[in-house]
PDB file of C-alpha atoms in Angstrom:
ATOM      1  CA  MET A   1      -5.361  -7.393  -9.587  1.00 75.00           C
ATOM      2  CA  ASP A   2      -1.816  -6.049  -9.594  1.00 89.00           C
ATOM      3  CA  PRO A   3       0.616  -8.432  -7.256  1.00 91.00           C
ATOM      4  CA  TYR A   4       2.595  -5.696  -6.492  1.00 92.00           C
ATOM      5  CA  LEU A   5      -0.475  -3.442  -4.933  1.00 95.00           C
ATOM      6  CA  ASP A   6      -1.467  -6.615  -3.541  1.00 95.00           C
ATOM      7  CA  ILE A   7       1.633  -7.109  -1.836  1.00 95.00           C
ATOM      8  CA  LEU A   8       1.775  -3.304  -0.797  1.00 96.00           C
ATOM      9  CA  GLY A   9      -2.163  -3.425   0.638  1.00 97.00           C
ATOM     10  CA  GLN A  10      -1.086  -6.311   2.785  1.00 97.00           C
ATOM     11  CA  ARG A  11       2.074  -4.199   4.006  1.00 97.00           C
ATOM     12  CA  ILE A  12      -0.063  -1.472   4.914  1.00 98.00           C
ATOM     13  CA  ARG A  13      -2.975  -3.408   6.500  1.00 98.00           C
ATOM     14  CA  ALA A  14      -0.148  -5.354   8.514  1.00 98.00           C
ATOM     15  CA  ALA A  15       1.195  -1.822   9.914  1.00 98.00           C
ATOM     16  CA  ARG A  16      -2.240  -0.290  10.870  1.00 98.00           C
ATOM     17  CA  ARG A  17      -2.884  -3.502  12.766  1.00 98.00           C
ATOM     18  CA  GLU A  18       0.310  -3.874  14.632  1.00 97.00           C
ATOM     19  CA  LEU A  19      -0.642  -0.241  15.676  1.00 98.00           C
ATOM     20  CA  ALA A  20      -4.016  -1.128  16.710  1.00 98.00           C
ATOM     21  CA  MET A  21      -5.169   1.653  14.454  1.00 98.00           C
ATOM     22  CA  SER A  22      -8.847   1.369  12.546  1.00 97.00           C
ATOM     23  CA  GLN A  23      -8.819   2.045   8.741  1.00 97.00           C
ATOM     24  CA  GLU A  24     -10.935   5.220   9.621  1.00 97.00           C
ATOM     25  CA  ARG A  25      -8.474   6.778  11.690  1.00 98.00           C
ATOM     26  CA  LEU A  26      -5.024   5.683   9.207  1.00 98.00           C
ATOM     27  CA  ALA A  27      -7.530   7.721   6.691  1.00 98.00           C
ATOM     28  CA  HIS A  28      -7.916  10.602   8.985  1.00 98.00           C
ATOM     29  CA  GLU A  29      -4.308  11.029   9.743  1.00 98.00           C
ATOM     30  CA  ALA A  30      -3.557  10.352   6.135  1.00 98.00           C
ATOM     31  CA  GLY A  31      -6.120  13.020   4.820  1.00 98.00           C
ATOM     32  CA  LEU A  32      -7.582  10.313   2.696  1.00 98.00           C
ATOM     33  CA  ASP A  33     -11.091   8.549   2.262  1.00 97.00           C
ATOM     34  CA  ARG A  34     -11.360   5.508   4.373  1.00 97.00           C
ATOM     35  CA  SER A  35     -13.123   3.605   1.480  1.00 97.00           C
ATOM     36  CA  TYR A  36      -9.837   4.971  -0.503  1.00 97.00           C
ATOM     37  CA  VAL A  37      -7.698   3.356   2.223  1.00 98.00           C
ATOM     38  CA  GLY A  38      -9.788   0.407   2.183  1.00 97.00           C
ATOM     39  CA  ARG A  39      -9.438  -0.329  -1.478  1.00 97.00           C
ATOM     40  CA  VAL A  40      -5.535   0.206  -1.228  1.00 97.00           C
ATOM     41  CA  GLU A  41      -5.446  -2.651   1.252  1.00 97.00           C
ATOM     42  CA  ARG A  42      -7.071  -4.641  -0.871  1.00 97.00           C
ATOM     43  CA  GLY A  43      -5.026  -3.871  -3.441  1.00 95.00           C
ATOM     44  CA  GLU A  44      -7.487  -2.535  -5.687  1.00 96.00           C
ATOM     45  CA  HIS A  45      -6.045   0.931  -6.596  1.00 93.00           C
ATOM     46  CA  ASN A  46      -2.843   2.060  -7.727  1.00 95.00           C
ATOM     47  CA  LEU A  47      -2.036   4.547  -5.420  1.00 94.00           C
ATOM     48  CA  THR A  48       0.135   7.447  -6.351  1.00 96.00           C
ATOM     49  CA  PHE A  49       3.234   8.209  -4.485  1.00 97.00           C
ATOM     50  CA  VAL A  50       2.279  11.025  -2.236  1.00 98.00           C
ATOM     51  CA  SER A  51      -0.564   8.927  -1.140  1.00 98.00           C
ATOM     52  CA  LEU A  52       1.725   6.214  -0.328  1.00 98.00           C
ATOM     53  CA  VAL A  53       4.046   8.813   1.400  1.00 98.00           C
ATOM     54  CA  LYS A  54       0.570  10.234   3.449  1.00 98.00           C
ATOM     55  CA  ILE A  55      -0.069   6.563   4.219  1.00 98.00           C
ATOM     56  CA  ALA A  56       3.428   5.981   5.550  1.00 98.00           C
ATOM     57  CA  ARG A  57       3.807   9.070   7.856  1.00 98.00           C
ATOM     58  CA  ALA A  58       0.647   7.967   9.403  1.00 98.00           C
ATOM     59  CA  LEU A  59       1.778   4.538  10.100  1.00 98.00           C
ATOM     60  CA  GLY A  60       5.338   6.429  11.377  1.00 97.00           C
ATOM     61  CA  ARG A  61       7.015   4.359   8.686  1.00 96.00           C
ATOM     62  CA  ASP A  62       9.292   5.442   5.571  1.00 95.00           C
ATOM     63  CA  VAL A  63       8.071   4.528   2.227  1.00 96.00           C
ATOM     64  CA  ALA A  64      10.958   2.340   1.992  1.00 95.00           C
ATOM     65  CA  ALA A  65       9.834   0.315   4.929  1.00 93.00           C
ATOM     66  CA  LEU A  66       6.454  -0.421   3.013  1.00 95.00           C
ATOM     67  CA  THR A  67       8.359  -1.444  -0.432  1.00 93.00           C
ATOM     68  CA  LYS A  68      11.761  -2.738   0.532  1.00 93.00           C
ATOM     69  CA  GLY A  69      12.121  -6.455  -0.609  1.00 89.00           C
ATOM     70  CA  LEU A  70       9.496  -6.855  -3.154  1.00 84.00           C
ATOM     71  CA  PRO A  71       9.583  -9.894  -4.965  1.00 84.00           C
ATOM     72  CA  ILE A  72      10.554  -9.889  -8.505  1.00 83.00           C
ATOM     73  CA  ILE A  73       7.468 -11.224 -10.418  1.00 77.00           C
ATOM     74  CA  GLN A  74       7.710 -12.196 -13.781  1.00 75.00           C
ATOM     75  CA  ASN A  75       5.059 -11.342 -16.421  1.00 67.00           C
ATOM     76  CA  ASP A  76       3.208 -13.641 -19.107  1.00 49.00           C
ATOM     77  CA  ALA A  77       4.183 -11.072 -21.655  1.00 49.00           C
ATOM     78  CA  ALA A  78       7.003 -11.417 -24.429  1.00 44.00           C
ATOM     79  CA  GLU A  79       8.717  -8.227 -23.217  1.00 47.00           C
ATOM     80  CA  PRO A  80      11.568  -8.054 -20.848  1.00 39.00           C
ATOM     81  CA  SER A  81      10.766  -7.083 -17.505  1.00 48.00           C
ATOM     82  CA  VAL A  82      12.835  -3.933 -15.805  1.00 44.00           C
ATOM     83  CA  TYR A  83      13.987  -4.443 -12.245  1.00 45.00           C
TER      84      TYR A  83
END
């Protein structure tokens, strides 16, 4: 599992819960499938930018609010990471 997807999913779930919104309602408001939203929240799915925008709008948030301050995670690869 990619740590960035895990963090993003946690942030989406936290925002949804702050609004007392079910996954089903978020999916409906965003025009996405409920199981897709569940996979995103669990960090299991690498969502597209368009889907991220749809989710952010359904939550009444800006995409930047969901992605701001992501930690720099060093990978084990020999290649330098771009930040």
